[in-house]
CSV table of C-alpha atoms in Angstrom, one decimal:
chain,number,residue,atom,x,y,z
J,1,MET,CA,7.0,-61.3,41.0
J,2,LEU,CA,6.1,-59.7,37.8
J,3,SER,CA,3.2,-57.3,37.7
J,4,LEU,CA,1.7,-55.6,34.7
J,5,THR,CA,0.3,-52.1,34.9
J,6,SER,CA,-1.4,-50.1,32.2
J,7,ASN,CA,-1.6,-46.3,31.8
J,8,ILE,CA,-4.3,-46.6,29.2
J,9,GLU,CA,-6.8,-44.8,31.4
J,10,ALA,CA,-4.5,-41.9,31.8
J,11,VAL,CA,-3.9,-41.8,28.0
J,12,GLN,CA,-7.7,-42.0,27.4
J,13,HIS,CA,-8.2,-39.2,29.9
J,14,ARG,CA,-5.6,-37.0,28.2
J,15,LEU,CA,-7.1,-37.7,24.8
J,16,ALA,CA,-10.6,-36.9,26.0
J,17,ARG,CA,-9.3,-33.7,27.6
J,18,ARG,CA,-7.6,-32.8,24.3
J,19,THR,CA,-10.8,-33.3,22.4
J,20,ASP,CA,-12.7,-31.1,24.9
J,21,GLN,CA,-10.0,-28.5,24.5
J,22,VAL,CA,-10.4,-28.5,20.7
J,23,GLU,CA,-14.2,-28.3,21.0
J,24,LEU,CA,-13.9,-25.4,23.5
J,25,ALA,CA,-11.4,-23.6,21.2
J,26,VAL,CA,-13.7,-23.9,18.2
J,27,ARG,CA,-16.7,-22.8,20.2
J,28,SER,CA,-14.7,-19.9,21.6
J,29,ALA,CA,-13.4,-19.0,18.1
J,30,LEU,CA,-17.0,-18.8,16.8
J,31,SER,CA,-18.1,-16.5,19.5
J,32,ALA,CA,-20.8,-14.2,18.1
J,33,ASN,CA,-19.4,-11.2,20.0
J,34,LEU,CA,-16.0,-11.6,18.5
J,35,TRP,CA,-17.2,-12.0,14.9
J,36,LYS,CA,-19.8,-9.3,15.1
J,37,GLY,CA,-17.1,-6.7,15.7
J,38,LEU,CA,-14.9,-8.1,13.0
J,39,LEU,CA,-17.7,-8.3,10.4
J,40,ARG,CA,-18.9,-4.8,11.2
J,41,HIS,CA,-15.5,-3.2,10.8
J,42,GLU,CA,-14.9,-5.2,7.6
J,43,ALA,CA,-18.2,-4.0,6.2
J,44,GLU,CA,-17.4,-0.4,7.0
J,45,ARG,CA,-13.9,-0.5,5.5
J,46,THR,CA,-15.3,-2.2,2.4
J,47,LEU,CA,-18.1,0.2,1.8
J,48,TYR,CA,-16.1,3.4,2.5
J,49,ALA,CA,-13.5,2.0,0.0
J,50,ILE,CA,-16.0,1.3,-2.8
J,51,ALA,CA,-18.4,4.1,-2.2
J,52,GLN,CA,-18.5,6.7,-4.9
J,53,VAL,CA,-18.4,10.4,-4.3
J,54,GLY,CA,-21.6,11.3,-2.3
J,55,GLU,CA,-22.4,7.8,-1.3
J,56,GLN,CA,-20.5,7.8,2.0
J,57,ALA,CA,-23.6,9.2,3.8
J,58,PHE,CA,-25.3,5.8,3.3
J,59,VAL,CA,-22.6,3.7,4.7
J,60,ALA,CA,-23.5,3.7,8.4
J,61,ARG,CA,-27.1,2.9,7.7
J,62,PHE,CA,-26.2,0.2,5.3
J,63,VAL,CA,-23.8,-1.4,7.7
J,64,ALA,CA,-26.5,-1.4,10.4
J,65,GLY,CA,-28.8,-3.1,8.0
J,66,VAL,CA,-26.3,-5.6,6.7
J,67,MET,CA,-25.3,-6.7,10.2
J,68,VAL,CA,-28.8,-8.2,10.4
J,69,VAL,CA,-27.7,-10.8,7.9
J,70,PRO,CA,-25.3,-12.7,10.0
J,71,GLU,CA,-27.7,-12.5,12.9
J,72,THR,CA,-31.0,-13.4,11.4
J,73,ALA,CA,-30.4,-13.8,7.7
J,74,GLY,CA,-33.3,-11.5,7.2
J,75,LEU,CA,-33.2,-9.4,4.0
J,76,GLY,CA,-36.1,-7.1,4.7
J,77,TRP,CA,-33.6,-4.2,5.3
J,78,LEU,CA,-33.0,-4.1,1.5
J,79,ALA,CA,-36.4,-2.7,0.9
J,80,SER,CA,-35.9,-0.1,3.6
J,81,LEU,CA,-32.7,1.1,2.0
J,82,SER,CA,-34.4,2.0,-1.3
J,83,GLN,CA,-36.9,4.2,0.6
J,84,PRO,CA,-36.3,8.0,0.5
J,85,TRP,CA,-33.5,9.1,2.8
J,86,PRO,CA,-35.1,10.6,5.9
J,87,LYS,CA,-32.1,12.8,7.0
J,88,GLY,CA,-30.8,15.9,5.4
J,89,GLY,CA,-33.1,17.9,3.2
J,90,PRO,CA,-32.8,21.0,1.2
J,91,VAL,CA,-30.3,22.9,3.1
J,92,TRP,CA,-27.4,24.9,1.8
J,93,PRO,CA,-27.7,26.3,-0.8
J,94,VAL,CA,-31.2,26.3,-2.1
J,95,GLN,CA,-30.5,28.9,-4.7
J,96,PRO,CA,-27.8,31.4,-3.6
J,97,THR,CA,-27.6,34.5,-5.6
J,98,LEU,CA,-24.7,34.5,-7.9
J,99,PRO,CA,-23.3,37.9,-8.8
J,100,GLY,CA,-23.4,38.4,-12.6
J,101,THR,CA,-25.9,35.5,-13.2
J,102,VAL,CA,-29.1,36.8,-11.7
J,103,GLY,CA,-28.2,40.4,-11.3
J,104,ALA,CA,-28.5,40.2,-7.5
J,105,LYS,CA,-25.9,40.9,-4.9
J,106,PHE,CA,-24.3,38.0,-3.0
J,107,ASP,CA,-26.0,37.9,0.3
J,108,PRO,CA,-24.1,36.1,3.1
J,109,ILE,CA,-26.9,36.5,5.6
J,110,ALA,CA,-29.3,34.7,3.3
J,111,VAL,CA,-26.8,31.9,2.9
J,112,ASP,CA,-26.5,31.7,6.6
J,113,GLU,CA,-30.2,31.3,7.1
J,114,ARG,CA,-30.5,28.7,4.4
J,115,ALA,CA,-27.6,26.8,5.6
J,116,GLY,CA,-28.7,26.7,9.2
J,117,GLY,CA,-25.4,28.2,10.4
J,118,PHE,CA,-21.9,28.7,9.2
J,119,SER,CA,-20.8,25.3,10.6
J,120,ARG,CA,-23.1,23.5,8.2
J,121,LEU,CA,-21.8,25.6,5.4
J,122,LEU,CA,-18.3,24.8,6.4
J,123,GLY,CA,-19.2,21.1,6.6
J,124,ASP,CA,-20.5,21.1,3.0
J,125,VAL,CA,-17.4,23.0,1.7
J,126,TYR,CA,-15.2,20.6,3.6
J,127,GLU,CA,-16.9,17.6,1.9
J,128,TRP,CA,-16.5,19.3,-1.5
J,129,VAL,CA,-12.8,19.9,-0.9
J,130,ASN,CA,-12.3,16.5,0.4
J,131,GLU,CA,-14.2,14.5,-2.2
J,132,GLU,CA,-14.3,16.5,-5.4
J,133,LYS,CA,-11.8,19.3,-5.6
J,134,ARG,CA,-8.8,18.3,-7.6
J,135,TRP,CA,-5.9,18.1,-5.1
J,136,VAL,CA,-2.5,18.9,-6.5
J,137,PRO,CA,0.2,17.9,-3.9
J,138,GLU,CA,2.8,20.3,-5.4
J,139,ARG,CA,0.4,23.2,-5.1
J,140,ASP,CA,-1.8,22.1,-2.1
J,141,GLY,CA,0.6,20.1,0.0
J,142,ALA,CA,-0.1,16.7,1.6
J,143,LYS,CA,-3.8,15.9,1.8
J,144,ASN,CA,-4.9,15.3,5.3
J,145,TYR,CA,-7.7,16.4,7.6
J,146,LEU,CA,-5.9,19.6,8.6
J,147,SER,CA,-5.0,20.7,5.1
J,148,VAL,CA,-8.5,19.9,3.8
J,149,MET,CA,-10.0,21.9,6.7
J,150,HIS,CA,-7.7,24.8,6.0
J,151,LYS,CA,-8.8,24.9,2.4
J,152,ALA,CA,-12.4,24.6,3.4
J,153,ASP,CA,-12.0,27.4,5.9
J,154,GLU,CA,-10.4,29.6,3.3
J,155,PHE,CA,-13.2,28.9,0.7
J,156,THR,CA,-15.9,29.4,3.3
J,157,TYR,CA,-14.5,32.8,4.1
J,158,LEU,CA,-14.7,33.7,0.5
J,159,LEU,CA,-18.3,32.6,0.4
J,160,ILE,CA,-19.5,34.6,3.4
J,161,ALA,CA,-17.2,37.6,3.8
J,162,PRO,CA,-19.2,40.8,3.0
J,163,VAL,CA,-16.1,42.7,1.8
J,164,LEU,CA,-13.8,41.1,-0.7
J,165,THR,CA,-11.1,42.3,-3.1
J,166,GLU,CA,-11.7,42.0,-6.8
J,167,LYS,CA,-9.5,38.9,-7.0
J,168,GLN,CA,-11.3,37.3,-4.1
J,169,VAL,CA,-14.7,38.0,-5.8
J,170,GLN,CA,-13.4,36.3,-9.0
J,171,ALA,CA,-12.2,33.3,-7.0
J,172,ARG,CA,-15.6,33.1,-5.2
J,173,ASP,CA,-17.5,33.3,-8.4
J,174,ALA,CA,-15.4,30.5,-9.9
J,175,LEU,CA,-15.8,28.2,-6.9
J,176,LEU,CA,-19.5,28.7,-6.0
J,177,PRO,CA,-21.1,26.9,-9.0
J,178,HIS,CA,-18.9,23.8,-8.3
J,179,ILE,CA,-19.8,23.7,-4.6
J,180,MET,CA,-23.4,24.3,-5.4
J,181,GLU,CA,-23.5,21.6,-8.0
J,182,PHE,CA,-21.8,19.1,-5.6
J,183,THR,CA,-24.0,20.0,-2.6
J,184,ASN,CA,-27.3,19.9,-4.6
J,185,ARG,CA,-26.3,16.6,-6.2
J,186,ARG,CA,-25.5,15.1,-2.8
J,187,HIS,CA,-28.7,16.2,-1.3
J,188,GLN,CA,-30.8,15.0,-4.2
J,189,GLN,CA,-29.0,11.7,-4.0
J,190,GLN,CA,-29.6,11.5,-0.3
J,191,ARG,CA,-33.3,12.2,-0.7
J,192,ALA,CA,-33.7,9.7,-3.5
J,193,GLY,CA,-31.9,6.9,-1.6
J,194,LEU,CA,-29.2,4.5,-2.9
J,195,PRO,CA,-30.1,3.0,-6.3
J,196,PRO,CA,-31.0,-0.7,-6.2
J,197,GLU,CA,-28.1,-1.7,-8.4
J,198,ARG,CA,-25.7,0.0,-5.9
J,199,ILE,CA,-27.4,-1.8,-3.0
J,200,GLU,CA,-26.9,-5.1,-4.7
J,201,LEU,CA,-23.2,-4.3,-5.5
J,202,TRP,CA,-22.6,-3.1,-1.9
J,203,LEU,CA,-24.2,-6.3,-0.5
J,204,ARG,CA,-22.1,-8.5,-2.8
J,205,SER,CA,-19.0,-6.6,-1.9
J,206,VAL,CA,-19.6,-6.9,1.8
J,207,VAL,CA,-20.3,-10.6,1.5
J,208,ALA,CA,-17.1,-11.1,-0.6
J,209,ALA,CA,-15.1,-9.3,2.0
J,210,TRP,CA,-16.7,-11.3,4.8
J,211,VAL,CA,-15.9,-14.6,3.1
J,212,GLU,CA,-12.2,-13.5,2.8
J,213,LEU,CA,-12.2,-12.4,6.4
J,214,VAL,CA,-13.5,-15.7,7.7
J,215,ARG,CA,-11.2,-17.7,5.4
J,216,ARG,CA,-8.1,-15.8,6.6
J,217,ASN,CA,-9.0,-15.5,10.3
J,218,LEU,CA,-10.9,-18.5,11.5
J,219,PRO,CA,-8.0,-21.0,11.4
J,220,ALA,CA,-5.7,-18.6,13.2
J,221,ILE,CA,-8.3,-17.7,15.8
J,222,VAL,CA,-9.1,-21.4,16.5
J,223,GLN,CA,-5.3,-22.1,16.9
J,224,ASP,CA,-4.9,-19.1,19.1
J,225,ARG,CA,-7.8,-20.1,21.4
J,226,TYR,CA,-6.5,-23.7,21.5
J,227,GLU,CA,-3.0,-22.6,22.6
J,228,ARG,CA,-4.5,-20.3,25.2
J,229,LEU,CA,-6.6,-23.1,26.6
J,230,ARG,CA,-3.7,-25.5,26.7
J,231,LYS,CA,-1.8,-23.0,28.8
J,232,GLU,CA,-4.7,-22.5,31.1
J,233,LEU,CA,-5.5,-26.2,31.7
N,1,MET,CA,15.5,-7.1,-11.6
N,2,PRO,CA,12.7,-5.1,-10.2
N,3,ALA,CA,13.6,-1.6,-9.2
N,4,GLU,CA,14.3,-0.9,-5.5
N,5,LEU,CA,11.8,1.1,-3.7
N,6,MET,CA,12.5,4.7,-2.5
N,7,ALA,CA,9.9,4.7,0.2
N,8,ASN,CA,11.0,4.3,3.8
N,9,PRO,CA,11.0,0.8,5.3
N,10,VAL,CA,8.2,-0.3,7.5
N,11,ASN,CA,8.3,1.8,10.7
N,12,SER,CA,7.0,0.9,14.1
N,13,LEU,CA,5.9,4.5,14.7
N,14,ALA,CA,4.1,4.8,11.4
N,15,LEU,CA,3.0,1.2,10.7
N,16,GLU,CA,-0.1,2.0,8.6
N,17,SER,CA,1.3,4.9,6.6
N,18,SER,CA,4.8,3.3,5.9
N,19,VAL,CA,3.2,0.1,4.7
N,20,LEU,CA,0.7,2.0,2.5
N,21,SER,CA,3.5,4.1,1.1
N,22,LEU,CA,5.4,1.0,0.1
N,23,TRP,CA,2.3,-0.4,-1.6
N,24,GLN,CA,1.7,2.9,-3.4
N,25,GLU,CA,5.2,3.0,-4.8
N,26,PHE,CA,5.3,-0.7,-5.7
N,27,LEU,CA,2.0,-0.8,-7.5
N,28,SER,CA,2.6,2.5,-9.3
N,29,ASN,CA,5.8,1.0,-10.7
N,30,TYR,CA,3.8,-1.6,-12.5
N,31,PHE,CA,0.3,-0.3,-13.2
N,32,ASP,CA,1.4,2.5,-15.4
N,33,GLY,CA,0.2,1.3,-18.8
N,34,SER,CA,3.5,-0.1,-19.9
N,35,SER,CA,5.1,-3.6,-20.2
N,36,HIS,CA,7.0,-5.0,-17.2
N,37,ALA,CA,8.8,-8.2,-16.5
N,38,VAL,CA,7.4,-10.0,-13.5
N,39,GLY,CA,10.3,-11.8,-11.7
N,40,ALA,CA,11.9,-13.9,-14.4
N,41,GLU,CA,8.8,-13.9,-16.5
N,42,ALA,CA,8.8,-12.2,-19.9
N,43,ALA,CA,7.5,-8.6,-19.9
N,44,VAL,CA,3.7,-8.3,-20.1
N,45,ASP,CA,1.4,-5.3,-20.4
N,46,PHE,CA,0.0,-3.8,-17.3
N,47,PRO,CA,-3.0,-1.5,-17.5
N,48,LEU,CA,-2.8,2.1,-16.3
N,49,ALA,CA,-4.6,2.3,-13.0
N,50,THR,CA,-5.6,5.0,-10.5
N,51,LEU,CA,-4.5,4.0,-7.0
N,52,ALA,CA,-6.4,4.7,-3.9
N,53,PHE,CA,-5.9,3.7,-0.3
N,54,GLN,CA,-8.2,3.1,2.6
N,55,GLN,CA,-11.2,5.4,2.5
N,56,SER,CA,-10.3,7.8,-0.2
N,57,ALA,CA,-13.1,7.9,-2.7
N,58,VAL,CA,-12.4,7.2,-6.4
N,59,GLY,CA,-14.3,9.5,-8.7
N,60,GLN,CA,-16.9,8.1,-11.0
N,61,PRO,CA,-16.4,7.7,-13.9
N,62,LEU,CA,-12.9,6.6,-12.8
N,63,GLU,CA,-10.7,9.6,-13.3
N,64,GLY,CA,-7.0,10.2,-13.0
N,65,VAL,CA,-4.4,9.9,-15.7
N,66,THR,CA,-5.8,10.1,-19.2
N,67,GLY,CA,-6.9,6.7,-20.4
N,68,ALA,CA,-7.2,5.1,-17.0
N,69,GLY,CA,-10.3,3.1,-16.6
N,70,VAL,CA,-9.1,1.0,-13.8
N,71,ALA,CA,-8.7,1.8,-10.1
N,72,LEU,CA,-7.1,-0.3,-7.4
N,73,THR,CA,-8.1,0.5,-3.8
N,74,VAL,CA,-6.0,-1.0,-1.1
N,75,VAL,CA,-7.8,-1.5,2.2
N,76,GLN,CA,-6.1,-2.8,5.3
N,77,SER,CA,-8.1,-5.6,6.8
N,78,GLU,CA,-8.0,-7.5,10.1
N,79,PRO,CA,-4.6,-9.0,10.8
N,80,THR,CA,-4.8,-12.8,10.7
N,81,ARG,CA,-2.5,-13.6,13.7
N,82,ARG,CA,-1.1,-11.9,16.7
N,83,ARG,CA,2.3,-10.4,16.2
N,84,TRP,CA,5.4,-12.1,17.6
N,85,LYS,CA,8.7,-10.7,18.7
N,86,THR,CA,12.3,-11.7,18.9
N,87,TRP,CA,15.4,-9.8,20.2
N,88,GLU,CA,18.4,-9.0,18.1
N,89,THR,CA,21.6,-7.0,18.6
N,90,VAL,CA,22.5,-4.5,15.9
N,91,ASP,CA,25.8,-2.5,16.3
N,92,GLY,CA,25.8,-3.4,20.0
N,93,ALA,CA,22.3,-2.1,20.6
N,94,VAL,CA,19.5,-4.6,21.5
N,95,GLN,CA,16.3,-4.1,19.8
N,96,GLU,CA,13.0,-6.0,19.4
N,97,ARG,CA,12.3,-7.4,16.0
N,98,VAL,CA,8.6,-7.6,15.4
N,99,TYR,CA,6.8,-9.8,12.9
N,100,GLN,CA,3.3,-8.5,12.3
N,101,PRO,CA,1.0,-10.5,10.0
N,102,LEU,CA,-1.1,-8.1,7.9
N,103,ALA,CA,-3.9,-8.5,5.4
N,104,TRP,CA,-5.3,-6.2,2.7
N,105,ASN,CA,-8.3,-6.3,0.4
N,106,VAL,CA,-7.5,-4.8,-3.0
N,107,TRP,CA,-10.6,-3.8,-4.8
N,108,VAL,CA,-10.1,-3.8,-8.6
N,109,ARG,CA,-12.6,-1.6,-10.4
N,110,ALA,CA,-13.0,-1.0,-14.1
N,111,THR,CA,-15.6,1.0,-16.0
N,112,GLY,CA,-16.5,1.6,-19.7
N,113,LYS,CA,-16.8,-0.6,-22.7
N,114,ASN,CA,-13.8,-2.7,-21.9
N,115,ALA,CA,-14.6,-3.0,-18.2
N,116,ARG,CA,-14.8,-6.7,-18.1
N,117,ALA,CA,-11.6,-7.4,-20.0
N,118,LEU,CA,-9.8,-4.5,-18.2
N,119,GLY,CA,-10.9,-5.6,-14.7
N,120,LYS,CA,-9.9,-9.2,-15.4
N,121,LEU,CA,-6.5,-8.2,-16.8
N,122,ALA,CA,-5.8,-5.9,-13.8
N,123,ALA,CA,-6.8,-8.5,-11.2
N,124,ASP,CA,-4.9,-11.2,-13.0
N,125,ARG,CA,-1.8,-9.1,-13.2
N,126,LEU,CA,-2.0,-8.1,-9.6
N,127,THR,CA,-2.4,-11.6,-8.4
N,128,GLY,CA,0.5,-12.9,-10.6
N,129,LEU,CA,2.7,-10.0,-9.5
N,130,LEU,CA,2.1,-10.5,-5.8
N,131,ASN,CA,2.6,-14.2,-6.0
N,132,ASN,CA,6.0,-13.8,-7.6
N,133,ALA,CA,8.7,-13.8,-5.0
N,134,GLY,CA,11.2,-12.2,-7.4
N,135,ALA,CA,8.8,-9.3,-8.2
N,136,THR,CA,7.9,-8.7,-4.5
N,137,ARG,CA,11.6,-8.7,-3.4
N,138,PRO,CA,11.7,-4.9,-3.2
N,139,LEU,CA,8.8,-5.0,-0.7
N,140,ALA,CA,10.7,-7.6,1.3
N,141,GLN,CA,13.8,-5.4,1.3
N,142,LYS,CA,11.7,-2.7,3.0
N,143,GLY,CA,10.2,-5.0,5.6
N,144,LEU,CA,7.1,-6.4,3.9
N,145,HIS,CA,7.6,-10.2,3.6
N,146,HIS,CA,5.8,-13.3,2.5
N,147,VAL,CA,3.3,-11.4,0.4
N,148,SER,CA,0.8,-13.6,-1.3
N,149,ALA,CA,-2.6,-13.1,-3.0
N,150,GLN,CA,-5.6,-15.2,-3.4
N,151,PRO,CA,-7.2,-15.7,-6.9
N,152,PRO,CA,-9.5,-12.7,-7.7
N,153,ARG,CA,-13.1,-13.0,-6.5
N,154,ILE,CA,-15.6,-11.6,-9.0
N,155,VAL,CA,-18.1,-9.3,-7.3
N,156,GLN,CA,-19.6,-7.8,-10.5
N,157,ASP,CA,-18.7,-8.3,-14.1
N,158,ASN,CA,-20.4,-6.0,-16.5
N,159,ASP,CA,-19.8,-2.4,-17.6
N,160,TYR,CA,-18.8,-1.8,-14.0
N,161,SER,CA,-16.4,-4.5,-13.1
N,162,LEU,CA,-15.5,-5.1,-9.5
N,163,ARG,CA,-13.1,-7.8,-8.3
N,164,LEU,CA,-11.6,-8.5,-4.9
N,165,VAL,CA,-8.0,-9.7,-4.4
N,166,SER,CA,-7.2,-10.8,-0.9
N,167,VAL,CA,-3.6,-10.2,0.0
N,168,GLN,CA,-1.6,-11.3,3.0
N,169,GLY,CA,1.9,-10.5,4.2
N,170,THR,CA,4.1,-10.0,7.2
N,171,ALA,CA,5.6,-6.7,8.2
N,172,ARG,CA,9.0,-7.0,9.9
N,173,TYR,CA,10.2,-4.0,11.7
N,174,ALA,CA,12.4,-2.9,14.6
N,175,VAL,CA,11.2,-1.5,17.9
N,176,ARG,CA,14.0,0.4,19.5
N,177,SER,CA,12.9,0.2,23.1
N,178,GLN,CA,16.4,-0.1,24.5
N,179,ALA,CA,19.5,1.7,23.3
N,180,VAL,CA,22.1,-0.4,25.1
N,181,ALA,CA,22.7,-4.2,25.5
N,182,GLY,CA,20.8,-6.1,28.1
N,183,HIS,CA,17.1,-6.9,28.2
């Protein structure tokens, strides 16, 4: 006797399960926690790459602000970024005495008081060496954290040592105006806030980087999640 | 034929730095203010550009070699896919062969009177260069394969021109985890 059976229900079940898997994979690939981390890192990388000398100090605050966009699409943070910068202030050097320019003796103790400690002075000199000093690899070697810190250490010693040779005094007098100019410029900039045109450029850059990040990664993440789900189910 | 690169191949123990060294040498061979053939294409002019990597700040106004008003900053981005591995035997030794998808954002900046034209030219040349398999062959020989670039995305286009070129590729390198056959 001939009997006909059908597996259509099993096929339909498998198809339904497959559809569920795809939906789950997409939902999992769009997880806010996953993207928040990716977007934050991309914004940081982008801004540190396009920041001009002296602007790096704004990056962390800008990133914190710009992360509001994917969460709430609020843009009120733009106004806050153009407000005066609350941190920092007139620290090193307010007006250090320069031998030969104001007729006063260089006073390391005065520098120490104004700077709020040698570590702050060393930090400023480090930033100057890292960001502005012309680095010649043949003369200065490979540029990395240690070599920059070594130079900063060397220059800071010249600035604060009470007894120097004639040659060291000349070196110090040559360096000091550049470090002063850099530090004062940076502090003025920090007090003034990031100019509106730079805020706009930073925002556009971050959004452009985000668009590329999503375009590159979303299909791969969906596929990855789908394959993982298929293995699990 | 594009010149072979002198930098070391992609290295499992120095993935980021070896890849960036390859980019540095490759890009500096082209963006030197001279004419270069791209693959089998006729020679075209490339602007002189200052190269920067990851977080190193570019001075403002753009500085570097005299006449350079363009800067290319290569920033490594999130890898698009997980890496995958195969095994291979080289001279009797078994080693892992790793394929690591990578992505970079190249920020093309130009300043000055000719910023728009210069930025556009640099971004166009970069995209054309990276999408030419003949031109990127030296990168592949050192372990950087399937390099491709998206069309430039304009971020700002006035006397400070900023464009983003999104680049993808696959780093292929060996992990010598076992010195003798058998795995």
